[in-house]
mmCIF file of C-alpha atoms in Angstrom:
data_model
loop_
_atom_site.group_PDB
_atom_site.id
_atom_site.type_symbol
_atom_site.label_atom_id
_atom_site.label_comp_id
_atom_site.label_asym_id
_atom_site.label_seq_id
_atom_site.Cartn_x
_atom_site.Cartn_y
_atom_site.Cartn_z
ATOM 1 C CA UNK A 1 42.819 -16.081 -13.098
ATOM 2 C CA UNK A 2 41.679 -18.353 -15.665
ATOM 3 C CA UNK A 3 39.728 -21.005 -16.284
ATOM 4 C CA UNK A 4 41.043 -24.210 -17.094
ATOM 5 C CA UNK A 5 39.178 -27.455 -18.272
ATOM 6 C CA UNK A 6 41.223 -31.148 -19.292
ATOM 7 C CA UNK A 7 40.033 -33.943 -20.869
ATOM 8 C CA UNK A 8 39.731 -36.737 -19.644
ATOM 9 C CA UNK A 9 38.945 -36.360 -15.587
ATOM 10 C CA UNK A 10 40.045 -39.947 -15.073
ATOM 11 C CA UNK A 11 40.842 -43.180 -17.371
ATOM 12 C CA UNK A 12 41.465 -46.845 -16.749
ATOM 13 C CA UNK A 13 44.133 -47.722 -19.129
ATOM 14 C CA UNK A 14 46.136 -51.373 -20.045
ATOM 15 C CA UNK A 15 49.389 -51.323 -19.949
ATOM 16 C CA UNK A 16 51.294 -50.470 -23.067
ATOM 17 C CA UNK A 17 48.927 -48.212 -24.452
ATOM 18 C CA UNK A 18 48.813 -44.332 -25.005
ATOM 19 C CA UNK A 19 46.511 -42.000 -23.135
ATOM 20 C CA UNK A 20 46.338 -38.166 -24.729
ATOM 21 C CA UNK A 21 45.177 -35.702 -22.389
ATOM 22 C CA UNK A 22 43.819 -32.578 -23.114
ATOM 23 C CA UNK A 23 43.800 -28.853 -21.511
ATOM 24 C CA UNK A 24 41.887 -26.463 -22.742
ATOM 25 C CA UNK A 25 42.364 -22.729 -21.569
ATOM 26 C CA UNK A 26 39.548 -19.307 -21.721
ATOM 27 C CA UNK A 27 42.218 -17.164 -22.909
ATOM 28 C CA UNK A 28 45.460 -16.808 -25.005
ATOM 29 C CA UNK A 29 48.061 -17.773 -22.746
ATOM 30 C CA UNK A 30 51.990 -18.018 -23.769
ATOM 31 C CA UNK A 31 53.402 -20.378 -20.534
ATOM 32 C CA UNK A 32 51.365 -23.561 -20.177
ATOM 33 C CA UNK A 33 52.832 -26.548 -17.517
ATOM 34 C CA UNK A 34 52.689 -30.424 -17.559
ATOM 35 C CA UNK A 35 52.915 -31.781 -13.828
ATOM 36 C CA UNK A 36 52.521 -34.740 -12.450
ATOM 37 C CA UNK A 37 50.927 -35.952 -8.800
ATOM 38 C CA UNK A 38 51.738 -39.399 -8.125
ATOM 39 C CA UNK A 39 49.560 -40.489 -4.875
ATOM 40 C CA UNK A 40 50.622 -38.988 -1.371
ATOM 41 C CA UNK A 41 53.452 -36.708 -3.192
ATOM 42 C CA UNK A 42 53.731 -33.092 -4.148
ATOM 43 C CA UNK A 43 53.634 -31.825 -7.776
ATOM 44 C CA UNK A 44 56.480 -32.240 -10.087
ATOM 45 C CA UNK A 45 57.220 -30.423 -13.662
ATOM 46 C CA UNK A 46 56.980 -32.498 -16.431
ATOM 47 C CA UNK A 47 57.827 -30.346 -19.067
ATOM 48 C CA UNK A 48 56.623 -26.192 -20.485
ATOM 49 C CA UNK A 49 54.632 -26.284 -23.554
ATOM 50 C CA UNK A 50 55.004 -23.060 -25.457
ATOM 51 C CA UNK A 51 53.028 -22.181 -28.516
ATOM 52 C CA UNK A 52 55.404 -22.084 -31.717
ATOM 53 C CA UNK A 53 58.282 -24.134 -30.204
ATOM 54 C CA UNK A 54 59.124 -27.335 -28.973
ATOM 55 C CA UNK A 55 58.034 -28.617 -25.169
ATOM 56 C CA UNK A 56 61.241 -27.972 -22.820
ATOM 57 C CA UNK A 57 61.007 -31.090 -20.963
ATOM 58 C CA UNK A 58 62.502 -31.575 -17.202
ATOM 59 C CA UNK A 59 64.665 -33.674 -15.920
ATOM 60 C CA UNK A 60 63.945 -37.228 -15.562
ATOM 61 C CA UNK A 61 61.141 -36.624 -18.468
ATOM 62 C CA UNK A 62 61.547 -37.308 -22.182
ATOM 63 C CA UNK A 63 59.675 -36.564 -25.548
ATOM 64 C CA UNK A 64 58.967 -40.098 -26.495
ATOM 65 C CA UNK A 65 57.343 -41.311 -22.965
ATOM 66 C CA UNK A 66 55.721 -37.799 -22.917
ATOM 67 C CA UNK A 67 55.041 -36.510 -26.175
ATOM 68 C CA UNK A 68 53.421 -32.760 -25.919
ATOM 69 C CA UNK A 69 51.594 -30.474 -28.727
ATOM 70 C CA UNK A 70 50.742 -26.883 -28.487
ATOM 71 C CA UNK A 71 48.945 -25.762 -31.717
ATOM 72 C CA UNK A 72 47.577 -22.539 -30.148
ATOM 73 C CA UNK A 73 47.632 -19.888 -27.351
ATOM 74 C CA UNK A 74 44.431 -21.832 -25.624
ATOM 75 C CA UNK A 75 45.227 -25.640 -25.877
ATOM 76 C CA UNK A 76 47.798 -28.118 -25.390
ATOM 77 C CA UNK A 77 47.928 -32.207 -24.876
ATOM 78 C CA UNK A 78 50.236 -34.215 -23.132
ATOM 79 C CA UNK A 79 50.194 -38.457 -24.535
ATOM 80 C CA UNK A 80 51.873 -40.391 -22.287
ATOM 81 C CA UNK A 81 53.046 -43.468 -24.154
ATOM 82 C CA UNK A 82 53.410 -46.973 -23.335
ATOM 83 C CA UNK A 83 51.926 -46.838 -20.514
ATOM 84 C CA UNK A 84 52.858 -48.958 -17.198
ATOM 85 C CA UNK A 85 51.491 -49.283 -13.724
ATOM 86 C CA UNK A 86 54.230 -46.650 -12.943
ATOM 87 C CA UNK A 87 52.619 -43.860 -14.694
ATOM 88 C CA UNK A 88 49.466 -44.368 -12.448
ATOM 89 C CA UNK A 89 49.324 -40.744 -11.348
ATOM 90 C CA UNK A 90 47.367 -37.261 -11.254
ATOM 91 C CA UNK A 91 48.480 -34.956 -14.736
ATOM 92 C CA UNK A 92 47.793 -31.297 -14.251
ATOM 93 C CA UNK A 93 47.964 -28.784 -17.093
ATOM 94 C CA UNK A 94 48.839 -24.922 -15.629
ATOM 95 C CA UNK A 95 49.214 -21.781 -17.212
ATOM 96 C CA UNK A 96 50.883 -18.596 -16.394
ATOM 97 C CA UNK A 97 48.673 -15.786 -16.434
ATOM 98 C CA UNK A 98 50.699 -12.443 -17.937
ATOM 99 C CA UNK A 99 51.664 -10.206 -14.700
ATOM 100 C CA UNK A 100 54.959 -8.907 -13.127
ATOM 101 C CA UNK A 101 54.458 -11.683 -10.986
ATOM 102 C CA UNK A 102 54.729 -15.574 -12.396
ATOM 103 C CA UNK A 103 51.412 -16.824 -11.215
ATOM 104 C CA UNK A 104 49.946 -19.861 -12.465
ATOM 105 C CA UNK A 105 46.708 -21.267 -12.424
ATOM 106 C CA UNK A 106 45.436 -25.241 -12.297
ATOM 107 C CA UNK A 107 42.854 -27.310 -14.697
ATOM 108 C CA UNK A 108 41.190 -29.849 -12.894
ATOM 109 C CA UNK A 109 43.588 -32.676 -13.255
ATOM 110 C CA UNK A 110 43.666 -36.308 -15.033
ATOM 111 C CA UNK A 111 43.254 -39.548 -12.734
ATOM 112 C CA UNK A 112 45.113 -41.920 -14.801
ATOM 113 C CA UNK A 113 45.096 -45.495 -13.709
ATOM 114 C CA UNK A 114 47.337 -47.982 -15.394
ATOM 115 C CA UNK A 115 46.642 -51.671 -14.810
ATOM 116 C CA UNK B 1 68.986 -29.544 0.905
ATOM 117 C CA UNK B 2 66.237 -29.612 -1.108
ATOM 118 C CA UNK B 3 64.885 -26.698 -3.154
ATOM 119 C CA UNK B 4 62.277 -26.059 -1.314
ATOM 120 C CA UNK B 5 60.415 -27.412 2.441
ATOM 121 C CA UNK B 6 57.982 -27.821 4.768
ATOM 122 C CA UNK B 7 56.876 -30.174 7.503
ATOM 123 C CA UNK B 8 54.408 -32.820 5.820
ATOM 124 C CA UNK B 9 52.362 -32.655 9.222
ATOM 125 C CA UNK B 10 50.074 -33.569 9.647
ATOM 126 C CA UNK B 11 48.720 -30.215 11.464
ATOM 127 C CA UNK B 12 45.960 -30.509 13.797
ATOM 128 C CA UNK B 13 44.167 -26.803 15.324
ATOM 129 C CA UNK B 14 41.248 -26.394 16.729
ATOM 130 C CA UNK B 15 38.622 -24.324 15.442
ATOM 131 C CA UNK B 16 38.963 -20.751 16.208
ATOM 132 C CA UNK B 17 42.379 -20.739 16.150
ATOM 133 C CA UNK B 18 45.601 -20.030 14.636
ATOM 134 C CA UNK B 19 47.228 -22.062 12.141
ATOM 135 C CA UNK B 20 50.700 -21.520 11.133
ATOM 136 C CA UNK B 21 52.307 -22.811 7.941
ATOM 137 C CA UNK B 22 56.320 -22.499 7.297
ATOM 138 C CA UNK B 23 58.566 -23.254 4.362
ATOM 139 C CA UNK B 24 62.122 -22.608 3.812
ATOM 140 C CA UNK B 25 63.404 -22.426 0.196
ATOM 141 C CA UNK B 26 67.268 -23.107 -1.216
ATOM 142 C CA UNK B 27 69.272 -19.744 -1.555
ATOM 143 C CA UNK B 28 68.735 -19.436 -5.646
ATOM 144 C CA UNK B 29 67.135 -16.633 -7.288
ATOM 145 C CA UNK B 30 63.712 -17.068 -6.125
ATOM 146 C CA UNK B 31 61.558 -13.970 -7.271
ATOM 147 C CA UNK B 32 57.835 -14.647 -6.058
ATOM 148 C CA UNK B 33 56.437 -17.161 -3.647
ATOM 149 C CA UNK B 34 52.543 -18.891 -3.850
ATOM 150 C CA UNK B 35 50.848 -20.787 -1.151
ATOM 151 C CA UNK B 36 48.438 -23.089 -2.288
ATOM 152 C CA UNK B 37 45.525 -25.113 -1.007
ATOM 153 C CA UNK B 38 44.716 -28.587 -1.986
ATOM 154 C CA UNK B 39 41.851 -30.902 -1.011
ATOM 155 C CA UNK B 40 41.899 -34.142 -1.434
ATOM 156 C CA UNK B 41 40.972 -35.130 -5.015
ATOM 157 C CA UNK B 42 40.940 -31.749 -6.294
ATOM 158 C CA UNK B 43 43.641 -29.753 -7.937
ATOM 159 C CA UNK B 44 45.571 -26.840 -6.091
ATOM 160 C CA UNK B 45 44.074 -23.564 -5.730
ATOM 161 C CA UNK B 46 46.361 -20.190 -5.925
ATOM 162 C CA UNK B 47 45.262 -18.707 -2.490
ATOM 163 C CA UNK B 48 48.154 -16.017 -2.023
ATOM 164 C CA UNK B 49 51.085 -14.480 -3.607
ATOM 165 C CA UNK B 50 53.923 -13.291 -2.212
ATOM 166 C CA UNK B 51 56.685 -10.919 -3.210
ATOM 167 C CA UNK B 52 58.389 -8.626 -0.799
ATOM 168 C CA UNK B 53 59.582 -8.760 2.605
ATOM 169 C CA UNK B 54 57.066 -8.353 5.205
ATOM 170 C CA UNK B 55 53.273 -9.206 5.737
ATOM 171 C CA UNK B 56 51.018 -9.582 3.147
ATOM 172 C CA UNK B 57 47.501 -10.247 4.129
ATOM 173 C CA UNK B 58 43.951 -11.445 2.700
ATOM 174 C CA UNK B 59 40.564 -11.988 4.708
ATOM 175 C CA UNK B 60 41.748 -14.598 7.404
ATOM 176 C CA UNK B 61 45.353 -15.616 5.360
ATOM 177 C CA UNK B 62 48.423 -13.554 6.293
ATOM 178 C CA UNK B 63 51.635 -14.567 4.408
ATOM 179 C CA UNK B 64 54.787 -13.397 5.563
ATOM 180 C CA UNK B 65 57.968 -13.175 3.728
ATOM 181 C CA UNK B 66 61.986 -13.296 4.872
ATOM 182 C CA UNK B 67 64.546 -13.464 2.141
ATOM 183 C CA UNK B 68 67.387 -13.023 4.498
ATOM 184 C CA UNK B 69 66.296 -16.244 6.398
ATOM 185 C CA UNK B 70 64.993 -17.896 3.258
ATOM 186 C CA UNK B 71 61.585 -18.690 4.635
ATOM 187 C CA UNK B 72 57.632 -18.147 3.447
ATOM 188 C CA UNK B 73 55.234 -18.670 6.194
ATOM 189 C CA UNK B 74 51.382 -18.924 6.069
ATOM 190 C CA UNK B 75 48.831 -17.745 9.244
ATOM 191 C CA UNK B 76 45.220 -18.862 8.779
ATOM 192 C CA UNK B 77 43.444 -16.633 11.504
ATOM 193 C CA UNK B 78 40.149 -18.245 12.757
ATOM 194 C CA UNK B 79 40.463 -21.933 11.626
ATOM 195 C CA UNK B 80 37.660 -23.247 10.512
ATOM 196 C CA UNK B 81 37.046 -27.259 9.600
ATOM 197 C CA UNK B 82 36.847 -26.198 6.161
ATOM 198 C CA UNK B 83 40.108 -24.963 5.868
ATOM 199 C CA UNK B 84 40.929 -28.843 6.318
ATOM 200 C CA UNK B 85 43.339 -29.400 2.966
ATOM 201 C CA UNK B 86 47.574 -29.734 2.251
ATOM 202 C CA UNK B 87 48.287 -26.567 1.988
ATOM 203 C CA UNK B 88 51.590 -26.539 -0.583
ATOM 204 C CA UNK B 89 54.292 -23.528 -0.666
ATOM 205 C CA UNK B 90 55.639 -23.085 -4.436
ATOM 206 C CA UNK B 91 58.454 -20.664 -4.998
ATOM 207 C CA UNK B 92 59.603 -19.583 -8.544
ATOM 208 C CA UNK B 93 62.623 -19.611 -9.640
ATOM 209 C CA UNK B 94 64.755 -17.861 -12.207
ATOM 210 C CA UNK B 95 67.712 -18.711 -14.042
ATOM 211 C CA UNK B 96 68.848 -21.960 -15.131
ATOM 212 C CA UNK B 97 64.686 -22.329 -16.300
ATOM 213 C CA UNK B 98 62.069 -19.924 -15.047
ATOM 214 C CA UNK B 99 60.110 -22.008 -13.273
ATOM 215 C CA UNK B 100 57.561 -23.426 -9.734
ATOM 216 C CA UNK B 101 58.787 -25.632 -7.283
ATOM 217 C CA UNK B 102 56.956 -26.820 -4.972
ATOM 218 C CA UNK B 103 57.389 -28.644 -1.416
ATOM 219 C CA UNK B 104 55.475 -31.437 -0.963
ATOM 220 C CA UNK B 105 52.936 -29.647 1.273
ATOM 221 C CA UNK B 106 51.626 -29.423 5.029
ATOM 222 C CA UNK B 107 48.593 -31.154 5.607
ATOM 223 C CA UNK B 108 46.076 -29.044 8.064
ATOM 224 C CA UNK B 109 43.158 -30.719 10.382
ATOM 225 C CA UNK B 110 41.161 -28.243 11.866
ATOM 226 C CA UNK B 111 38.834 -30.268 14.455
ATOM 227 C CA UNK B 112 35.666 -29.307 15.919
#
């Protein structure tokens, strides 16, 4: 496995403002994962962040609500812009760990509030 | 149908005994399958990996795998109240994006 850490835990934020989050990983990883947990649901993909190329965002999800960096093999952030009640939610970062077999691994999580 | 299911629950066992866990999955090209355990406030934890027909198993967690009938399963032998979480099935997907999807998870009670 790995071990993950993110930046900030949890924020209150005012609406119309920009939150970056931060995820921080022990070693070089290629595949790291945006998701999102909005309360009582199940994950869903935000976007990949690979290092050397831009974020492949899902559907539903764009670059300018959702802005992503990946500088190196061991960090990434995810900004989420603008900011409304809406985006009150749980952000995970994940990364794939190299094996035959796809596995990935959760940080902590984010417990963004939006008033 | 939706890529991937299970019953939200929630599931209530007693201690000491079986709890089972299904999922069924779309017919794409779905390579590996995860279970996962969540508490509440905490992030999911990678408890086992699946990837071939049959039974895979690990301390008290059997998983058990049938491509034919599209469905992942999940035996927790010996409940015990601190196996209390939503447990959420995640199968990964190739072409047209390698990537997880996940249902949106069975939650367990194990009572005393």
């Amino acid at each position: 496995s790995a071990v993950i850490s993110q930046k900030p835990s949890r924020d209150i934020c005012q609406r119309g403002t920009s939150l970056t989050i931060q995820c921080q990983v022990d070693s070089q990883v290629t595949m790291m994962f945006w998701y999102r947990q909005q309360p009582g649901q199940s994950l869903t993909l935000i976007a990949t962040a690979n290092q050397g190329s831009e974020a492949t965002y899902e559907s539903g999800f764009v670059i300018d609500k959702f802005p992503i960096s990946r500088p190196n093999l061991t960090f990434s952030t995810l900004t989420v812009s603008n900011m409304s009640p809406e985006d009150s939610s749980i952000y995970l970062c994940s990364v794939e760990i190299p094996s035959a077999y796809n596995e990935q691994f959760f940080g902590p999580g984010t417990r963004l509030t939006v008033l | 149908q939706k890529e991937v299911e299970q019953n939200s629950g929630p599931l209530s066992v007693p201690e000491g005994a079986i709890a089972s866990l299904n999922c069924t999955y779309s017919d794409r090209v779905s390579q590996s399958f995860f279970w996962y355990r969540q508490y509440s406030g905490k992030s999911p934890e990678l408890i086992m990996s699946i990837y071939s027909n049959g039974d895979k198993e690990d301390g008290r967690f059997t998983a058990q795998l049938n491509k034919a009938s599209q469905y992942v399963s999940l035996l927790i032998r010996d409940s015990q109240p601190s196996d209390s979480a939503t447990y959420l099935c995640a199968v990964y997907y190739t072409g047209g994006g390698n990537k997880l999807t996940f249902g949106t998870g069975t939650q367990l009670k194990v009572e005393l």
